[in-house]
């Protein structure tokens, strides 16, 4: 079975995310060269974190991304970090949209926001059916690993990101961060998450190498060219930092082990490479040798469960970025359950 990607749904601005459009229009006309009022505003109904808007003005499209309204978890929704890293990567081999402006004045839209170029292409949310056929699907995966290797090859000091994070101990720091975030957004007791909370600390591998890491590098955050298996934009850098590059690769592969029984993914079949093949591609592109991979997969699913829980918690509060957010009910539990199963049984082929 093959499928075409559905374009990001564009809707009227959700009531919870409305803002003073006249104030934004005046601000953008003053701060962005070539921005010509009047403007029209719609909202992308995809993604569950930072509200994202399509702005049309003067025959040109812009994308505005802001923090959500309401009470937020500390260090979450860091649009300033998203802007900073994408702007720093503009002249590298990592495909990112052009950044136009960062506004840290909450009086304009109610929160911080940034403006970037609108890209056009395909976004695949389902690994198992990405692309037009099995041949292209395999090429899409190869291209995705190439982009990850290109990101991890960037000299973060040279592009001005020397203070973007702390080198070393990435997994330990991420474990403490997302455990804390999970506990702050908890809506139910998840036994498997509690077991992982005890299991992970004693098995953390040595974590010395430091690169820029995306943090959420699935195909759902990669835009591919309309007519070729080529990434035109790596998007959604909200949890990017300096860290261990193998964590990014493991996160990419951890999406194979979805707990959604309606979307089984079979690595090694139908154009979907096995995780061993993905690691071989990554090792070839990056020159690294991957070790301790099963641990990184389980760890990333633990982190994903915490992130999903935060998304659902915002949905309960009513300030999520997407109308689809309430469909994540129970997803944190399913992800943690799968992670605990993999911790006990190992990675399937």
PDB file of N, CA, C and O in Angstrom, residues 60-105:
ATOM      1  N   UNK A  60       3.121  37.348  -0.940  1.00  0.00           N
ATOM      2  CA  UNK A  60       4.120  36.469  -0.377  1.00  0.00           C
ATOM      3  C   UNK A  60       3.580  35.801   0.882  1.00  0.00           C
ATOM      4  O   UNK A  60       2.802  36.408   1.624  1.00  0.00           O
ATOM      5  N   UNK A  61       4.001  34.569   1.118  1.00  0.00           N
ATOM      6  CA  UNK A  61       3.590  33.837   2.311  1.00  0.00           C
ATOM      7  C   UNK A  61       4.708  33.820   3.345  1.00  0.00           C
ATOM      8  O   UNK A  61       5.885  33.651   3.010  1.00  0.00           O
ATOM      9  N   UNK A  62       4.317  33.958   4.611  1.00  0.00           N
ATOM     10  CA  UNK A  62       5.232  33.874   5.745  1.00  0.00           C
ATOM     11  C   UNK A  62       4.640  32.885   6.750  1.00  0.00           C
ATOM     12  O   UNK A  62       3.423  32.683   6.800  1.00  0.00           O
ATOM     13  N   UNK A  63       5.499  32.316   7.572  1.00  0.00           N
ATOM     14  CA  UNK A  63       5.053  31.444   8.660  1.00  0.00           C
ATOM     15  C   UNK A  63       5.440  32.096   9.974  1.00  0.00           C
ATOM     16  O   UNK A  63       6.599  32.496  10.162  1.00  0.00           O
ATOM     17  N   UNK A  64       4.458  32.220  10.880  1.00  0.00           N
ATOM     18  CA  UNK A  64       4.686  32.780  12.208  1.00  0.00           C
ATOM     19  C   UNK A  64       4.476  31.674  13.229  1.00  0.00           C
ATOM     20  O   UNK A  64       3.453  30.973  13.201  1.00  0.00           O
ATOM     21  N   UNK A  65       5.427  31.541  14.116  1.00  0.00           N
ATOM     22  CA  UNK A  65       5.373  30.480  15.137  1.00  0.00           C
ATOM     23  C   UNK A  65       5.553  31.134  16.495  1.00  0.00           C
ATOM     24  O   UNK A  65       6.490  31.899  16.712  1.00  0.00           O
ATOM     25  N   UNK A  66       4.645  30.842  17.433  1.00  0.00           N
ATOM     26  CA  UNK A  66       4.645  31.510  18.725  1.00  0.00           C
ATOM     27  C   UNK A  66       4.473  30.505  19.858  1.00  0.00           C
ATOM     28  O   UNK A  66       4.123  29.345  19.636  1.00  0.00           O
ATOM     29  N   UNK A  67       4.725  30.973  21.064  1.00  0.00           N
ATOM     30  CA  UNK A  67       4.394  30.165  22.231  1.00  0.00           C
ATOM     31  C   UNK A  67       2.876  30.109  22.388  1.00  0.00           C
ATOM     32  O   UNK A  67       2.172  31.058  22.019  1.00  0.00           O
ATOM     33  N   UNK A  68       2.351  29.029  22.972  1.00  0.00           N
ATOM     34  CA  UNK A  68       0.913  28.986  23.233  1.00  0.00           C
ATOM     35  C   UNK A  68       0.553  29.894  24.406  1.00  0.00           C
ATOM     36  O   UNK A  68       1.421  30.254  25.210  1.00  0.00           O
ATOM     37  N   UNK A  69      -0.714  30.247  24.510  1.00  0.00           N
ATOM     38  CA  UNK A  69      -1.134  31.058  25.656  1.00  0.00           C
ATOM     39  C   UNK A  69      -1.239  30.208  26.908  1.00  0.00           C
ATOM     40  O   UNK A  69      -1.141  28.981  26.869  1.00  0.00           O
ATOM     41  N   UNK A  70      -1.442  30.873  28.028  1.00  0.00           N
ATOM     42  CA  UNK A  70      -1.685  30.161  29.285  1.00  0.00           C
ATOM     43  C   UNK A  70      -0.425  29.850  30.052  1.00  0.00           C
ATOM     44  O   UNK A  70       0.687  30.218  29.671  1.00  0.00           O
ATOM     45  N   UNK A  71      -0.605  29.123  31.149  1.00  0.00           N
ATOM     46  CA  UNK A  71       0.516  28.754  32.007  1.00  0.00           C
ATOM     47  C   UNK A  71       1.311  27.639  31.344  1.00  0.00           C
ATOM     48  O   UNK A  71       0.756  26.620  30.934  1.00  0.00           O
ATOM     49  N   UNK A  72       2.638  27.823  31.227  1.00  0.00           N
ATOM     50  CA  UNK A  72       3.485  26.878  30.510  1.00  0.00           C
ATOM     51  C   UNK A  72       4.495  26.243  31.456  1.00  0.00           C
ATOM     52  O   UNK A  72       4.918  26.860  32.429  1.00  0.00           O
ATOM     53  N   UNK A  73       4.894  25.013  31.103  1.00  0.00           N
ATOM     54  CA  UNK A  73       5.953  24.362  31.859  1.00  0.00           C
ATOM     55  C   UNK A  73       7.274  25.090  31.626  1.00  0.00           C
ATOM     56  O   UNK A  73       7.559  25.563  30.532  1.00  0.00           O
ATOM     57  N   UNK A  74       8.068  25.177  32.651  1.00  0.00           N
ATOM     58  CA  UNK A  74       9.337  25.876  32.556  1.00  0.00           C
ATOM     59  C   UNK A  74      10.208  25.256  31.479  1.00  0.00           C
ATOM     60  O   UNK A  74      10.324  24.051  31.376  1.00  0.00           O
ATOM     61  N   UNK A  75      10.816  26.097  30.653  1.00  0.00           N
ATOM     62  CA  UNK A  75      11.739  25.756  29.560  1.00  0.00           C
ATOM     63  C   UNK A  75      11.039  25.158  28.348  1.00  0.00           C
ATOM     64  O   UNK A  75      11.704  24.845  27.347  1.00  0.00           O
ATOM     65  N   UNK A  76       9.711  25.015  28.370  1.00  0.00           N
ATOM     66  CA  UNK A  76       9.002  24.473  27.210  1.00  0.00           C
ATOM     67  C   UNK A  76       8.694  25.580  26.213  1.00  0.00           C
ATOM     68  O   UNK A  76       8.714  26.764  26.535  1.00  0.00           O
ATOM     69  N   UNK A  77       8.416  25.184  24.954  1.00  0.00           N
ATOM     70  CA  UNK A  77       7.966  26.111  23.902  1.00  0.00           C
ATOM     71  C   UNK A  77       8.990  27.199  23.606  1.00  0.00           C
ATOM     72  O   UNK A  77       8.653  28.369  23.448  1.00  0.00           O
ATOM     73  N   UNK A  78      10.245  26.820  23.500  1.00  0.00           N
ATOM     74  CA  UNK A  78      11.330  27.805  23.354  1.00  0.00           C
ATOM     75  C   UNK A  78      11.456  28.269  21.909  1.00  0.00           C
ATOM     76  O   UNK A  78      12.346  27.848  21.169  1.00  0.00           O
ATOM     77  N   UNK A  79      10.569  29.172  21.490  1.00  0.00           N
ATOM     78  CA  UNK A  79      10.618  29.660  20.114  1.00  0.00           C
ATOM     79  C   UNK A  79      11.894  30.448  19.840  1.00  0.00           C
ATOM     80  O   UNK A  79      12.368  30.490  18.701  1.00  0.00           O
ATOM     81  N   UNK A  80      12.457  31.072  20.864  1.00  0.00           N
ATOM     82  CA  UNK A  80      13.711  31.801  20.660  1.00  0.00           C
ATOM     83  C   UNK A  80      14.844  30.839  20.302  1.00  0.00           C
ATOM     84  O   UNK A  80      15.703  31.158  19.461  1.00  0.00           O
ATOM     85  N   UNK A  81      14.856  29.671  20.907  1.00  0.00           N
ATOM     86  CA  UNK A  81      15.876  28.671  20.570  1.00  0.00           C
ATOM     87  C   UNK A  81      15.654  28.120  19.164  1.00  0.00           C
ATOM     88  O   UNK A  81      16.622  27.881  18.423  1.00  0.00           O
ATOM     89  N   UNK A  82      14.403  27.901  18.786  1.00  0.00           N
ATOM     90  CA  UNK A  82      14.111  27.456  17.427  1.00  0.00           C
ATOM     91  C   UNK A  82      14.668  28.449  16.408  1.00  0.00           C
ATOM     92  O   UNK A  82      15.311  28.063  15.426  1.00  0.00           O
ATOM     93  N   UNK A  83      14.381  29.706  16.633  1.00  0.00           N
ATOM     94  CA  UNK A  83      14.858  30.745  15.716  1.00  0.00           C
ATOM     95  C   UNK A  83      16.378  30.761  15.677  1.00  0.00           C
ATOM     96  O   UNK A  83      16.991  30.803  14.589  1.00  0.00           O
ATOM     97  N   UNK A  84      16.993  30.711  16.836  1.00  0.00           N
ATOM     98  CA  UNK A  84      18.445  30.834  16.908  1.00  0.00           C
ATOM     99  C   UNK A  84      19.150  29.714  16.159  1.00  0.00           C
ATOM    100  O   UNK A  84      20.096  29.948  15.400  1.00  0.00           O
ATOM    101  N   UNK A  85      18.710  28.471  16.350  1.00  0.00           N
ATOM    102  CA  UNK A  85      19.418  27.363  15.720  1.00  0.00           C
ATOM    103  C   UNK A  85      19.191  27.351  14.206  1.00  0.00           C
ATOM    104  O   UNK A  85      20.130  27.118  13.431  1.00  0.00           O
ATOM    105  N   UNK A  86      17.971  27.613  13.756  1.00  0.00           N
ATOM    106  CA  UNK A  86      17.733  27.612  12.314  1.00  0.00           C
ATOM    107  C   UNK A  86      18.470  28.752  11.624  1.00  0.00           C
ATOM    108  O   UNK A  86      19.001  28.599  10.520  1.00  0.00           O
ATOM    109  N   UNK A  87      18.519  29.893  12.266  1.00  0.00           N
ATOM    110  CA  UNK A  87      19.259  31.013  11.703  1.00  0.00           C
ATOM    111  C   UNK A  87      20.751  30.690  11.629  1.00  0.00           C
ATOM    112  O   UNK A  87      21.422  31.026  10.649  1.00  0.00           O
ATOM    113  N   UNK A  88      21.274  30.007  12.639  1.00  0.00           N
ATOM    114  CA  UNK A  88      22.693  29.653  12.659  1.00  0.00           C
ATOM    115  C   UNK A  88      23.032  28.631  11.579  1.00  0.00           C
ATOM    116  O   UNK A  88      24.168  28.599  11.083  1.00  0.00           O
ATOM    117  N   UNK A  89      22.080  27.799  11.191  1.00  0.00           N
ATOM    118  CA  UNK A  89      22.326  26.737  10.220  1.00  0.00           C
ATOM    119  C   UNK A  89      22.100  27.171   8.775  1.00  0.00           C
ATOM    120  O   UNK A  89      22.228  26.367   7.854  1.00  0.00           O
ATOM    121  N   UNK A  90      21.801  28.428   8.545  1.00  0.00           N
ATOM    122  CA  UNK A  90      21.373  28.895   7.229  1.00  0.00           C
ATOM    123  C   UNK A  90      22.394  28.628   6.122  1.00  0.00           C
ATOM    124  O   UNK A  90      22.015  28.405   4.969  1.00  0.00           O
ATOM    125  N   UNK A  91      23.693  28.674   6.433  1.00  0.00           N
ATOM    126  CA  UNK A  91      24.727  28.488   5.405  1.00  0.00           C
ATOM    127  C   UNK A  91      25.421  27.134   5.508  1.00  0.00           C
ATOM    128  O   UNK A  91      26.530  26.956   5.002  1.00  0.00           O
ATOM    129  N   UNK A  92      24.789  26.165   6.155  1.00  0.00           N
ATOM    130  CA  UNK A  92      25.354  24.822   6.294  1.00  0.00           C
ATOM    131  C   UNK A  92      24.662  23.864   5.322  1.00  0.00           C
ATOM    132  O   UNK A  92      23.794  24.263   4.548  1.00  0.00           O
ATOM    133  N   UNK A  93      25.011  22.591   5.405  1.00  0.00           N
ATOM    134  CA  UNK A  93      24.377  21.570   4.566  1.00  0.00           C
ATOM    135  C   UNK A  93      23.046  21.091   5.138  1.00  0.00           C
ATOM    136  O   UNK A  93      22.430  20.186   4.569  1.00  0.00           O
ATOM    137  N   UNK A  94      22.621  21.661   6.246  1.00  0.00           N
ATOM    138  CA  UNK A  94      21.338  21.280   6.854  1.00  0.00           C
ATOM    139  C   UNK A  94      20.237  22.148   6.258  1.00  0.00           C
ATOM    140  O   UNK A  94      20.288  23.381   6.359  1.00  0.00           O
ATOM    141  N   UNK A  95      19.239  21.551   5.608  1.00  0.00           N
ATOM    142  CA  UNK A  95      18.174  22.342   4.986  1.00  0.00           C
ATOM    143  C   UNK A  95      17.211  22.915   6.028  1.00  0.00           C
ATOM    144  O   UNK A  95      16.561  22.174   6.763  1.00  0.00           O
ATOM    145  N   UNK A  96      17.136  24.237   6.092  1.00  0.00           N
ATOM    146  CA  UNK A  96      16.230  24.932   7.010  1.00  0.00           C
ATOM    147  C   UNK A  96      15.607  26.110   6.274  1.00  0.00           C
ATOM    148  O   UNK A  96      16.199  26.643   5.327  1.00  0.00           O
ATOM    149  N   UNK A  97      14.418  26.549   6.695  1.00  0.00           N
ATOM    150  CA  UNK A  97      13.827  27.736   6.081  1.00  0.00           C
ATOM    151  C   UNK A  97      14.596  28.995   6.479  1.00  0.00           C
ATOM    152  O   UNK A  97      15.300  29.021   7.490  1.00  0.00           O
ATOM    153  N   UNK A  98      14.432  30.028   5.675  1.00  0.00           N
ATOM    154  CA  UNK A  98      15.047  31.316   5.988  1.00  0.00           C
ATOM    155  C   UNK A  98      14.317  31.961   7.160  1.00  0.00           C
ATOM    156  O   UNK A  98      13.095  31.959   7.224  1.00  0.00           O
ATOM    157  N   UNK A  99      15.079  32.497   8.098  1.00  0.00           N
ATOM    158  CA  UNK A  99      14.507  33.198   9.237  1.00  0.00           C
ATOM    159  C   UNK A  99      14.437  34.696   8.927  1.00  0.00           C
ATOM    160  O   UNK A  99      15.400  35.288   8.435  1.00  0.00           O
ATOM    161  N   UNK A 100      13.294  35.303   9.226  1.00  0.00           N
ATOM    162  CA  UNK A 100      13.113  36.731   8.978  1.00  0.00           C
ATOM    163  C   UNK A 100      13.231  37.590  10.230  1.00  0.00           C
ATOM    164  O   UNK A 100      13.861  38.642  10.214  1.00  0.00           O
ATOM    165  N   UNK A 101      12.620  37.127  11.332  1.00  0.00           N
ATOM    166  CA  UNK A 101      12.601  38.015  12.495  1.00  0.00           C
ATOM    167  C   UNK A 101      12.182  37.246  13.746  1.00  0.00           C
ATOM    168  O   UNK A 101      11.322  36.361  13.687  1.00  0.00           O
ATOM    169  N   UNK A 102      12.801  37.598  14.881  1.00  0.00           N
ATOM    170  CA  UNK A 102      12.403  37.097  16.200  1.00  0.00           C
ATOM    171  C   UNK A 102      11.912  38.270  17.027  1.00  0.00           C
ATOM    172  O   UNK A 102      12.594  39.283  17.141  1.00  0.00           O
ATOM    173  N   UNK A 103      10.724  38.123  17.596  1.00  0.00           N
ATOM    174  CA  UNK A 103      10.165  39.167  18.460  1.00  0.00           C
ATOM    175  C   UNK A 103      10.027  38.602  19.871  1.00  0.00           C
ATOM    176  O   UNK A 103       9.293  37.636  20.092  1.00  0.00           O
ATOM    177  N   UNK A 104      10.717  39.213  20.813  1.00  0.00           N
ATOM    178  CA  UNK A 104      10.656  38.779  22.207  1.00  0.00           C
ATOM    179  C   UNK A 104       9.754  39.671  23.052  1.00  0.00           C
ATOM    180  O   UNK A 104       9.721  39.542  24.269  1.00  0.00           O
ATOM    181  N   UNK A 105       9.020  40.568  22.390  1.00  0.00           N
ATOM    182  CA  UNK A 105       8.099  41.474  23.078  1.00  0.00           C
ATOM    183  C   UNK A 105       6.707  40.845  23.101  1.00  0.00           C
ATOM    184  O   UNK A 105       6.051  40.748  22.060  1.00  0.00           O
TER     185      UNK A 105
END
